[in-house]
Short mmCIF file of C-alpha atoms in Angstrom, two decimals:
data_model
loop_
_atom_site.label_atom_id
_atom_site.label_comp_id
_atom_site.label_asym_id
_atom_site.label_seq_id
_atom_site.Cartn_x
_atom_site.Cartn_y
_atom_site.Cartn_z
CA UNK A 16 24.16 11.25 25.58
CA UNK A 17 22.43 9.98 22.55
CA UNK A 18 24.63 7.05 22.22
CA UNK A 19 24.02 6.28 25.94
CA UNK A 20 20.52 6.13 25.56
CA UNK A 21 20.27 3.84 23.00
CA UNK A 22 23.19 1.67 24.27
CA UNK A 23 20.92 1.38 27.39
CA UNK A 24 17.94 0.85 25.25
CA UNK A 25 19.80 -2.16 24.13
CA UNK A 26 20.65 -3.65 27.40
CA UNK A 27 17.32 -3.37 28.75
CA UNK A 28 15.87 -5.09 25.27
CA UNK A 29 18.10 -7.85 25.35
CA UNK A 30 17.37 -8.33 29.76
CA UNK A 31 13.79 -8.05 29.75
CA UNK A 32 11.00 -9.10 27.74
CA UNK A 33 8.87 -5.91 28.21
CA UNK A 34 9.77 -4.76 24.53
CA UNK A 35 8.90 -8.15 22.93
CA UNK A 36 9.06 -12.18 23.34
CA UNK A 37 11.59 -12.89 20.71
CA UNK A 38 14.90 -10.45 19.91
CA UNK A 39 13.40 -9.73 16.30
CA UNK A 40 10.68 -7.93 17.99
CA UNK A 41 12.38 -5.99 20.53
CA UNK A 42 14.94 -5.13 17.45
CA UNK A 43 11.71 -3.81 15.82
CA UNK A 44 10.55 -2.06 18.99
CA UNK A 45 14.05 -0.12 19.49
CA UNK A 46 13.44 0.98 15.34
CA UNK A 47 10.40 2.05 16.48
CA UNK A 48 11.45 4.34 19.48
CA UNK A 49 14.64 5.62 17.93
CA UNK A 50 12.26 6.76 14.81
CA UNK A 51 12.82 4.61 11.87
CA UNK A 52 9.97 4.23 10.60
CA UNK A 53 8.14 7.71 11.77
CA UNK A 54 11.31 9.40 10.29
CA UNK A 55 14.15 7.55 8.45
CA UNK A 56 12.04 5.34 5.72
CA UNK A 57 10.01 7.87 4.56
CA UNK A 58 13.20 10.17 4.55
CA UNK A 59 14.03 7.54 1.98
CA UNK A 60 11.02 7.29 0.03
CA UNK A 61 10.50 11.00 -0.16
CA UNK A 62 13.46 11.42 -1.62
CA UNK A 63 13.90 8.78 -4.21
CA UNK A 64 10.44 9.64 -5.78
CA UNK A 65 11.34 13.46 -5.64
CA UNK A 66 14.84 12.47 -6.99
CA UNK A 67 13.45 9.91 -9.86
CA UNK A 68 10.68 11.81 -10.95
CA UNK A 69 12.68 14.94 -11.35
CA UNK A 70 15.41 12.70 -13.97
CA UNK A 71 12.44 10.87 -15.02
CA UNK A 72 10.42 14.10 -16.16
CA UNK A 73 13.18 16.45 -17.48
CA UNK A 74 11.39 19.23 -15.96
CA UNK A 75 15.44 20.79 -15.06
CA UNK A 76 17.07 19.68 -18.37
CA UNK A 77 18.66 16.47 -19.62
CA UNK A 78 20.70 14.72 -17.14
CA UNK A 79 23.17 13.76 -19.61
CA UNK A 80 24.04 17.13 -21.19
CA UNK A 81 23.55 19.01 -18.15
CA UNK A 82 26.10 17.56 -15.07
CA UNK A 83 24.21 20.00 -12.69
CA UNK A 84 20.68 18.67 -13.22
CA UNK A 85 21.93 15.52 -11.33
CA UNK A 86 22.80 17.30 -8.37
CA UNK A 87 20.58 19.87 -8.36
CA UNK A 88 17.79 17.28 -8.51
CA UNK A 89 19.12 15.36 -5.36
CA UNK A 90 19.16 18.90 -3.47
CA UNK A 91 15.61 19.39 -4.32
CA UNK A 92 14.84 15.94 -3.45
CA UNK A 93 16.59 16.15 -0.21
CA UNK A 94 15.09 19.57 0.86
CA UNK A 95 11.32 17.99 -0.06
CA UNK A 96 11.71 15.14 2.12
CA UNK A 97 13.23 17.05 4.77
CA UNK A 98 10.10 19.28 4.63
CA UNK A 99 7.95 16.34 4.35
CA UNK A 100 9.25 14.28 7.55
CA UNK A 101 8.79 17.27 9.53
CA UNK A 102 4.81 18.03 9.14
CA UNK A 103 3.90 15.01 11.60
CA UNK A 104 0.24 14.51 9.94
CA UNK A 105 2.13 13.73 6.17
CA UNK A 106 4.00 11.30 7.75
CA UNK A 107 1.63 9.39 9.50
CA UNK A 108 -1.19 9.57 6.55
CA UNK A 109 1.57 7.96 4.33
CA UNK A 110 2.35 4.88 7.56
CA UNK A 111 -1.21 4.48 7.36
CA UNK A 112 -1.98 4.49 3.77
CA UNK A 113 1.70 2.65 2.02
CA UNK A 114 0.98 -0.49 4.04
CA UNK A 115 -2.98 -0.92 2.72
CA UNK A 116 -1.69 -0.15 -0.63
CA UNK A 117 0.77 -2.52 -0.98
CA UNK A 118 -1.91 -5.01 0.64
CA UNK A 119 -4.12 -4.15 -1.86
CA UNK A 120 -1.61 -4.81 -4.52
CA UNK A 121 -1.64 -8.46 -3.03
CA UNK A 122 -5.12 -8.53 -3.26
CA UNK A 123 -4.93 -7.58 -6.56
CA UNK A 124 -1.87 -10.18 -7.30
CA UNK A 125 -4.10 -12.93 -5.67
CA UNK A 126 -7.05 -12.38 -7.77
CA UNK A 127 -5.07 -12.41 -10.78
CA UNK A 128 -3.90 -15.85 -9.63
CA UNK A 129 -7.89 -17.00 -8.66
CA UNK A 130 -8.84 -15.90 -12.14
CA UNK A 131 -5.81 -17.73 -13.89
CA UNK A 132 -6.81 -20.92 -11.14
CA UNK A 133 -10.59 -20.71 -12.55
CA UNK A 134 -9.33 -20.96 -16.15
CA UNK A 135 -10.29 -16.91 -17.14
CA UNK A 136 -8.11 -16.01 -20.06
CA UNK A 137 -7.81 -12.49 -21.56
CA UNK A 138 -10.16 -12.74 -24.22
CA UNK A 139 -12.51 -14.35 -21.47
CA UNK A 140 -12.01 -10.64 -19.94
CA UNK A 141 -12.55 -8.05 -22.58
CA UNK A 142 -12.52 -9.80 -26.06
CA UNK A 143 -15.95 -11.95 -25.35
CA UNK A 144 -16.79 -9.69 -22.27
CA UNK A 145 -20.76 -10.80 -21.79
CA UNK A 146 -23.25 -9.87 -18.81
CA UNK A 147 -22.75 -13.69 -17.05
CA UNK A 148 -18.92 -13.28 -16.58
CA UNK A 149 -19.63 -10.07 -14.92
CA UNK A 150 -22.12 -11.83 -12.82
CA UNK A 151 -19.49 -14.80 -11.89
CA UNK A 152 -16.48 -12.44 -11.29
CA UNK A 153 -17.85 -9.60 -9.69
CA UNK A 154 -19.54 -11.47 -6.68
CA UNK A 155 -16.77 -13.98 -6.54
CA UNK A 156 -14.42 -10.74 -6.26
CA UNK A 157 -16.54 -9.01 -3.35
CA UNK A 158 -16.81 -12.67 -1.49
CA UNK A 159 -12.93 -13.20 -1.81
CA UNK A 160 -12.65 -9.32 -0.38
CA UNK A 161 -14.87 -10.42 2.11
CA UNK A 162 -13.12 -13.21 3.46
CA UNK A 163 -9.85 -11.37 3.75
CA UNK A 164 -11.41 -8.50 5.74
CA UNK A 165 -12.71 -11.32 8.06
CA UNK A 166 -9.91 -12.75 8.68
CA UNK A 167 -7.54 -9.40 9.56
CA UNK A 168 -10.34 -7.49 11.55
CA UNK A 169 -10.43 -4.31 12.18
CA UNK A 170 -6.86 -3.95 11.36
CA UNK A 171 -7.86 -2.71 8.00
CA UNK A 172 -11.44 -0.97 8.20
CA UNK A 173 -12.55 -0.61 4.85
CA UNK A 174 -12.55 -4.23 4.12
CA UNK A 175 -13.55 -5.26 7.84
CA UNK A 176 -16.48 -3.13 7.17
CA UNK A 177 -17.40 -5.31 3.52
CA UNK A 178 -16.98 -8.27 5.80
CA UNK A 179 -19.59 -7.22 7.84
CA UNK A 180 -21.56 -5.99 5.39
CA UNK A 181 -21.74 -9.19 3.94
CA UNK A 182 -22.87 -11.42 6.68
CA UNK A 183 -25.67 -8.41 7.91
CA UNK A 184 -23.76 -7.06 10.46
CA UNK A 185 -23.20 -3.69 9.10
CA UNK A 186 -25.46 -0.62 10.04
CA UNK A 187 -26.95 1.53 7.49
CA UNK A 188 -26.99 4.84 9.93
CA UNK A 189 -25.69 6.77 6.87
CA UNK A 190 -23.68 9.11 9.45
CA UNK A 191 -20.61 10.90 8.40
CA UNK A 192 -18.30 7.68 9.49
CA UNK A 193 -20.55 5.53 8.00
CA UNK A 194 -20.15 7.49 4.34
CA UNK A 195 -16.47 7.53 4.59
CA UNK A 196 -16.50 3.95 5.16
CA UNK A 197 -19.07 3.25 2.06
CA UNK A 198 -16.90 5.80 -0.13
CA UNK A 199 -13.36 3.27 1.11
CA UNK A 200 -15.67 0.12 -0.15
CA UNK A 201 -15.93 1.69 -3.09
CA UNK A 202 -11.95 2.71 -3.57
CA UNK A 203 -11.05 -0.66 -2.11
CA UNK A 204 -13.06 -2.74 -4.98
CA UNK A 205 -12.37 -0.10 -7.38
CA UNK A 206 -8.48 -0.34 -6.82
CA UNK A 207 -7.97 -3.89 -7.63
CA UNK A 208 -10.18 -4.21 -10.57
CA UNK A 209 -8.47 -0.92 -11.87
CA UNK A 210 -5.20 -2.85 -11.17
CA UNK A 211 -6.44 -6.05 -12.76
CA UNK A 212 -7.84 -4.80 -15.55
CA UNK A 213 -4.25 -2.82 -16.37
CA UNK A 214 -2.40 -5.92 -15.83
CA UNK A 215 -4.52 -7.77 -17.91
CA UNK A 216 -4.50 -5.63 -20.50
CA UNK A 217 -1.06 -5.40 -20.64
CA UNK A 218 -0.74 -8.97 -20.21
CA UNK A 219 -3.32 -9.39 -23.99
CA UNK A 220 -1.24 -7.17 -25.73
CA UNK A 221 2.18 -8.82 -24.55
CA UNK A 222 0.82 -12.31 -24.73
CA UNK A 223 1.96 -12.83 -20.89
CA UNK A 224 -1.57 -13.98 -20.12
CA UNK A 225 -4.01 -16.10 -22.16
#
């Protein structure tokens, strides 16, 4: 019956346009309803952090003495994930919150390429660190935050809400919502420079930047 379904799914995808305008959306669409990415993906993820950080760590013995760690490892792994994809609110905390992560690793990636643009080298950064570079790059970093969050909306709040900070249109009614979003500024200016500075650091002592 479950074939069925989705076999009729398919027909009326590919004879109407009520599941999308093109057939890469309505293939999207039918992910979406047969649970893809509510359930299979982060099956996936679940399990190949579990599964990695479990070799990774040792915590069950050396993989390569030990045959049985390997597959003892995936069984943990696999029982975790199932346990994972079945409390609803995990699952869609981690569809809300993977997405604006790996945005803000783009953020990050694209002030790394402003600063490189602008001629900032790594001794520029921490080796002759003075009070006017701060002044330059912190502003510039908030403005190019800024302009990003104006141009997605309110499709990512925390940066939509330094947009309209910004320009004066945000309220200062220090409610409970209005808190949470102040404390997600603060996390979403403090992740990129946290990731910049890393990368940048890593970058001096490998002699990949400067």
């Amino acid at each position: 019956m479950a074939t069925e379904q989705i076999a009729n799914d398919v027909l009326q995808t590919a004879g109407g346009t009520s599941l999308g305008i093109s057939p890469l959306e309505n293939v999207m669409q039918l992910l979406t309803n047969f649970g893809f990415f509510k359930v299979v993906l982060p099956f996936l993820l679940i399990f190949a952090m579990f599964y990695a950080i479990l070799l990774k760590t040792g915590v069950l013995g050396d993989a390569d003495k030990a045959p049985w760690v390997k597959s003892t490892s995936a069984i943990i792994a696999l029982v975790a994930a199932f346990l994972v994809i079945a409390y609803t609110p995990v699952v869609d905390a981690m569809m809300t919150f993977i997405p604006q992560a790996a945005f803000l690793l783009v953020i990050a990636l694209l002030v790394l390429m402003l600063f490189a643009f602008l001629g900032f080298k790594t001794e520029d950064l921490y080796g002759k660190m003075n009070k006017w570079v701060l002044v330059i790059i912190i502003p510039l970093i908030l403005i190019f935050l800024a302009m990003i969050g104006y141009s997605v909306g309110p499709g990512v709040p925390v940066l939509y809400g330094l947009s309209q900070g910004l320009i004066g249109g945000f309220t200062f009614d220090m409610d409970s919502e209005t808190m949470s979003l102040l404390i997600g500024m603060l996390i979403i200016i403090g992740i990129p420079l946290i990731v910049v500075s890393a990368v940048v650091m890593a970058g001096g002592k490998k002699g990949i930047i400067g």
